[in-house]
Amino acid sequence: MLTRLCRWLEAGLLAPCCLHCHEPVPGTLPICADCAAGLRPAPVLPEVLAPCAGARLAAFRYEGTAAALITAYKFGENLAAGRVLARLALPALREADRPGALVPVPLHRQRLRQRGHDQALGLARDWGRALGLPVRAGLLRRRRATLPQTTLDARGRAGNVAGAFEACGPCPAHVTLVDDVLTTGSTVAAAAEALFAAGARRVDAWVLAWAAPPGGGAQPAAMK
Ligand SMILES: [Zn+2]
């Protein structure tokens, strides 16, 4: 009932509502102070050794508000949820080294058809616009469809995406991969390998959230 009322108010341009708890909020950012306070920063992720050298930065832990909003963005086509998280992640990204370009981790065309939008491309565009960085959306391509990583353990994830990406042109020396969630890091490692093969010398990764790898572990797992 409250959700419906809020949507009605929003439609009437009277007040935005929090995308998580649906309470009306002041201002233009559709997230309330309580829900925003529930976004806990992710731990510092260790740098990865060659051949996939680079810094990896996750803005939030994949839990609570962050997990709910990412799920709504990724699977519910709630683009506003992605935009809010992308904006709240900006202070962390401004601290990071600036690459020559942002490269979204691409979806396979089959998955894109099912989902209706490309969540990594949306993040890369928001971050590129806010930070004044070019976005090279067509630089990487998925050669083949892969299973959803969430259905696999760490070893299965690495095998699932190994060799799944290829670069479609020369790559700038320093690029940053963009994705929504990083768990074991297998996907960005496979994408980075394709970029190194295309001439990159450093490949970083920026994601909205870090999720604890399957089987637990308080510290983030190494990428490989
Ligand atoms: Zn809220």
Coordinates of C-alpha atoms and ligand atoms in Angstrom, one line a residue:
M1 CA 0.0 0.0 0.0
L2 CA 2.8 2.4 1.0
T3 CA 4.7 1.4 -2.1
R4 CA 1.7 2.1 -4.3
L5 CA 1.1 5.5 -2.6
C6 CA 4.8 6.5 -3.0
R7 CA 4.7 5.5 -6.7
W8 CA 1.6 7.6 -7.1
L9 CA 3.3 10.6 -5.3
E10 CA 6.4 10.1 -7.5
A11 CA 4.3 10.1 -10.6
G12 CA 2.8 13.3 -9.5
L13 CA 6.3 14.7 -9.1
L14 CA 5.6 15.6 -5.4
A15 CA 8.4 13.7 -3.8
P16 CA 10.8 10.9 -4.7
C17 CA 10.7 7.7 -2.5
C18 CA 13.6 5.6 -1.3
L19 CA 14.2 2.8 -3.8
H20 CA 14.9 0.4 -1.0
C21 CA 12.3 1.1 1.8
H22 CA 9.9 3.2 -0.3
E23 CA 9.7 6.0 2.3
P24 CA 9.5 9.6 0.9
V25 CA 12.8 11.3 0.9
P26 CA 13.8 15.0 0.7
G27 CA 16.0 16.0 -2.2
T28 CA 16.4 14.4 -5.6
L29 CA 18.5 11.3 -4.8
P30 CA 16.0 8.4 -4.3
I31 CA 17.5 6.8 -1.2
C32 CA 16.8 7.6 2.4
A33 CA 19.6 8.4 5.0
D34 CA 18.9 5.1 6.9
C35 CA 19.3 2.9 3.7
A36 CA 22.3 4.9 2.5
A37 CA 23.9 4.4 5.9
G38 CA 23.4 0.6 5.4
L39 CA 25.8 0.6 2.5
R40 CA 29.0 -0.6 4.1
P41 CA 32.3 0.0 2.3
A42 CA 33.9 -3.1 0.8
P43 CA 37.3 -4.2 2.1
V44 CA 40.4 -3.2 0.2
L45 CA 40.9 -5.8 -2.4
P46 CA 44.5 -7.1 -2.9
E47 CA 46.3 -6.2 -6.1
V48 CA 46.6 -9.2 -8.4
L49 CA 50.0 -10.6 -9.6
A50 CA 50.9 -11.0 -13.3
P51 CA 49.6 -11.8 -15.8
C52 CA 46.5 -10.0 -14.6
A53 CA 48.2 -7.1 -12.8
G54 CA 46.0 -4.2 -11.6
A55 CA 44.1 -2.6 -8.8
R56 CA 40.6 -3.8 -8.0
L57 CA 38.2 -1.5 -6.2
A58 CA 34.7 -2.3 -4.9
A59 CA 32.6 0.5 -3.5
F60 CA 30.3 -1.6 -1.2
R61 CA 29.9 -5.0 0.4
Y62 CA 27.3 -7.1 -1.4
E63 CA 24.8 -7.2 1.4
G64 CA 21.6 -5.5 2.6
T65 CA 20.7 -2.4 0.7
A66 CA 23.5 -2.8 -1.8
A67 CA 22.5 -6.4 -2.7
A68 CA 18.8 -5.4 -2.9
L69 CA 19.5 -2.5 -5.2
I70 CA 21.9 -4.4 -7.4
T71 CA 19.4 -7.2 -7.8
A72 CA 16.7 -4.7 -8.7
Y73 CA 19.1 -3.0 -11.2
K74 CA 20.4 -6.2 -12.8
F75 CA 17.4 -8.4 -12.9
G76 CA 14.4 -6.1 -12.4
E77 CA 15.4 -3.4 -15.0
N78 CA 15.3 -0.8 -12.2
L79 CA 17.8 1.5 -13.8
A80 CA 17.3 4.1 -11.1
A81 CA 18.7 1.6 -8.5
G82 CA 21.9 1.3 -10.6
R83 CA 22.2 5.1 -11.0
V84 CA 21.9 5.7 -7.3
L85 CA 24.6 3.2 -6.4
A86 CA 26.8 4.4 -9.2
R87 CA 26.6 7.9 -7.8
L88 CA 27.2 6.9 -4.2
A89 CA 30.3 5.0 -5.4
L90 CA 31.9 8.1 -6.9
P91 CA 33.8 9.3 -3.8
A92 CA 35.7 6.0 -3.7
L93 CA 36.4 6.0 -7.4
R94 CA 37.7 9.6 -7.3
E95 CA 40.5 8.3 -5.0
A96 CA 41.6 5.7 -7.6
D97 CA 44.1 6.1 -10.4
R98 CA 42.5 7.4 -13.6
P99 CA 42.7 5.0 -16.6
G100 CA 42.9 5.9 -20.3
A101 CA 39.4 4.4 -20.7
L102 CA 36.6 2.5 -18.9
V103 CA 35.8 -0.9 -20.4
P104 CA 32.5 -2.5 -19.3
V105 CA 32.6 -6.3 -19.0
P106 CA 30.3 -7.3 -21.8
L107 CA 27.2 -9.5 -21.7
H108 CA 26.7 -12.2 -24.3
R109 CA 24.1 -11.1 -26.7
Q110 CA 21.8 -13.9 -25.6
R111 CA 21.9 -12.7 -22.0
L112 CA 21.4 -9.1 -23.1
R113 CA 18.2 -10.2 -24.9
Q114 CA 17.0 -11.9 -21.7
R115 CA 17.9 -9.0 -19.4
G116 CA 16.9 -6.1 -21.6
H117 CA 19.8 -3.9 -20.5
D118 CA 23.6 -4.2 -19.9
Q119 CA 24.3 -3.4 -16.3
A120 CA 28.0 -2.9 -16.7
L121 CA 27.6 -0.6 -19.7
G122 CA 25.2 1.5 -17.6
L123 CA 27.7 1.8 -14.8
A124 CA 30.6 2.6 -17.2
R125 CA 28.5 5.4 -18.8
D126 CA 27.5 6.9 -15.5
W127 CA 31.1 6.8 -14.1
G128 CA 32.6 8.0 -17.4
R129 CA 30.3 11.0 -17.5
A130 CA 30.9 11.9 -13.9
L131 CA 34.7 11.4 -14.0
G132 CA 35.3 12.7 -17.5
L133 CA 36.6 9.3 -18.7
P134 CA 36.0 7.8 -22.2
V135 CA 34.0 4.5 -22.3
R136 CA 35.2 1.9 -24.8
A137 CA 32.0 -0.2 -24.9
G138 CA 32.9 -2.1 -28.1
L139 CA 36.4 -3.0 -27.1
L140 CA 35.6 -6.4 -25.5
R141 CA 33.3 -9.1 -26.8
R142 CA 32.1 -12.3 -25.3
R143 CA 33.0 -15.1 -27.6
R144 CA 30.5 -17.5 -26.1
A145 CA 27.7 -17.7 -23.6
T146 CA 28.7 -18.7 -20.1
L147 CA 26.8 -20.1 -17.1
P148 CA 25.8 -17.5 -14.4
Q149 CA 28.8 -17.4 -12.1
T150 CA 26.5 -17.5 -9.0
T151 CA 25.7 -21.1 -9.8
L152 CA 29.4 -22.2 -9.5
D153 CA 32.2 -22.6 -7.0
A154 CA 35.5 -20.8 -7.3
R155 CA 37.1 -23.4 -9.6
G156 CA 34.0 -23.7 -11.7
R157 CA 33.8 -19.9 -12.1
A158 CA 37.4 -19.7 -13.4
G159 CA 36.8 -22.5 -15.9
N160 CA 33.4 -21.0 -17.0
V161 CA 34.9 -17.7 -18.2
A162 CA 38.4 -18.8 -19.2
G163 CA 38.9 -17.7 -22.8
A164 CA 35.4 -16.3 -23.0
F165 CA 36.4 -12.8 -24.0
E166 CA 38.3 -11.3 -26.9
A167 CA 39.3 -7.7 -27.7
C168 CA 38.0 -6.2 -30.9
G169 CA 40.8 -3.7 -31.5
P170 CA 44.0 -2.2 -29.9
C171 CA 43.7 -1.5 -26.2
P172 CA 45.0 1.7 -24.4
A173 CA 47.9 1.0 -22.1
H174 CA 45.9 1.5 -18.9
V175 CA 42.2 0.7 -18.8
T176 CA 39.7 -0.1 -16.0
L177 CA 37.2 -2.8 -16.3
V178 CA 33.7 -2.0 -15.0
D179 CA 31.2 -4.6 -13.6
D180 CA 28.5 -4.7 -11.0
V181 CA 29.8 -7.4 -8.6
L182 CA 33.1 -9.1 -8.0
T183 CA 33.3 -12.3 -6.1
T184 CA 36.3 -14.5 -6.9
G185 CA 37.5 -12.1 -9.6
S186 CA 37.4 -14.8 -12.3
T187 CA 35.3 -12.8 -14.8
V188 CA 37.5 -9.7 -14.6
A189 CA 40.6 -11.9 -14.8
A190 CA 39.4 -13.5 -18.0
A191 CA 38.4 -10.1 -19.4
A192 CA 41.8 -8.6 -18.4
E193 CA 43.7 -11.4 -20.2
A194 CA 41.9 -10.5 -23.5
L195 CA 42.9 -6.8 -22.9
F196 CA 46.5 -7.7 -22.2
A197 CA 46.6 -9.7 -25.5
A198 CA 45.4 -6.5 -27.2
G199 CA 48.2 -4.3 -25.9
A200 CA 47.1 -3.2 -22.4
R201 CA 49.9 -3.0 -19.8
R202 CA 47.7 -2.3 -16.8
V203 CA 44.1 -3.4 -16.3
D204 CA 42.3 -2.3 -13.1
A205 CA 38.7 -3.1 -12.2
W206 CA 35.9 -1.0 -10.6
V207 CA 32.8 -2.7 -9.3
L208 CA 29.8 -1.6 -7.3
A209 CA 30.1 -4.4 -4.7
W210 CA 32.4 -7.2 -3.5
A211 CA 30.6 -10.4 -2.5
A212 CA 32.2 -12.9 -0.2
P213 CA 33.2 -16.0 -2.3
P214 CA 31.2 -19.2 -2.0
G215 CA 32.3 -21.1 1.1
G216 CA 32.8 -17.9 3.1
G217 CA 36.1 -16.2 4.0
A218 CA 36.3 -12.8 5.6
Q219 CA 39.0 -11.6 3.2
P220 CA 38.5 -11.2 -0.6
A221 CA 39.9 -14.0 -2.6
A222 CA 42.8 -13.5 -5.0
M223 CA 41.7 -13.0 -8.6
K224 CA 43.4 -16.2 -9.9
Ligands
ZN1 ZN 15.2 3.8 2.6

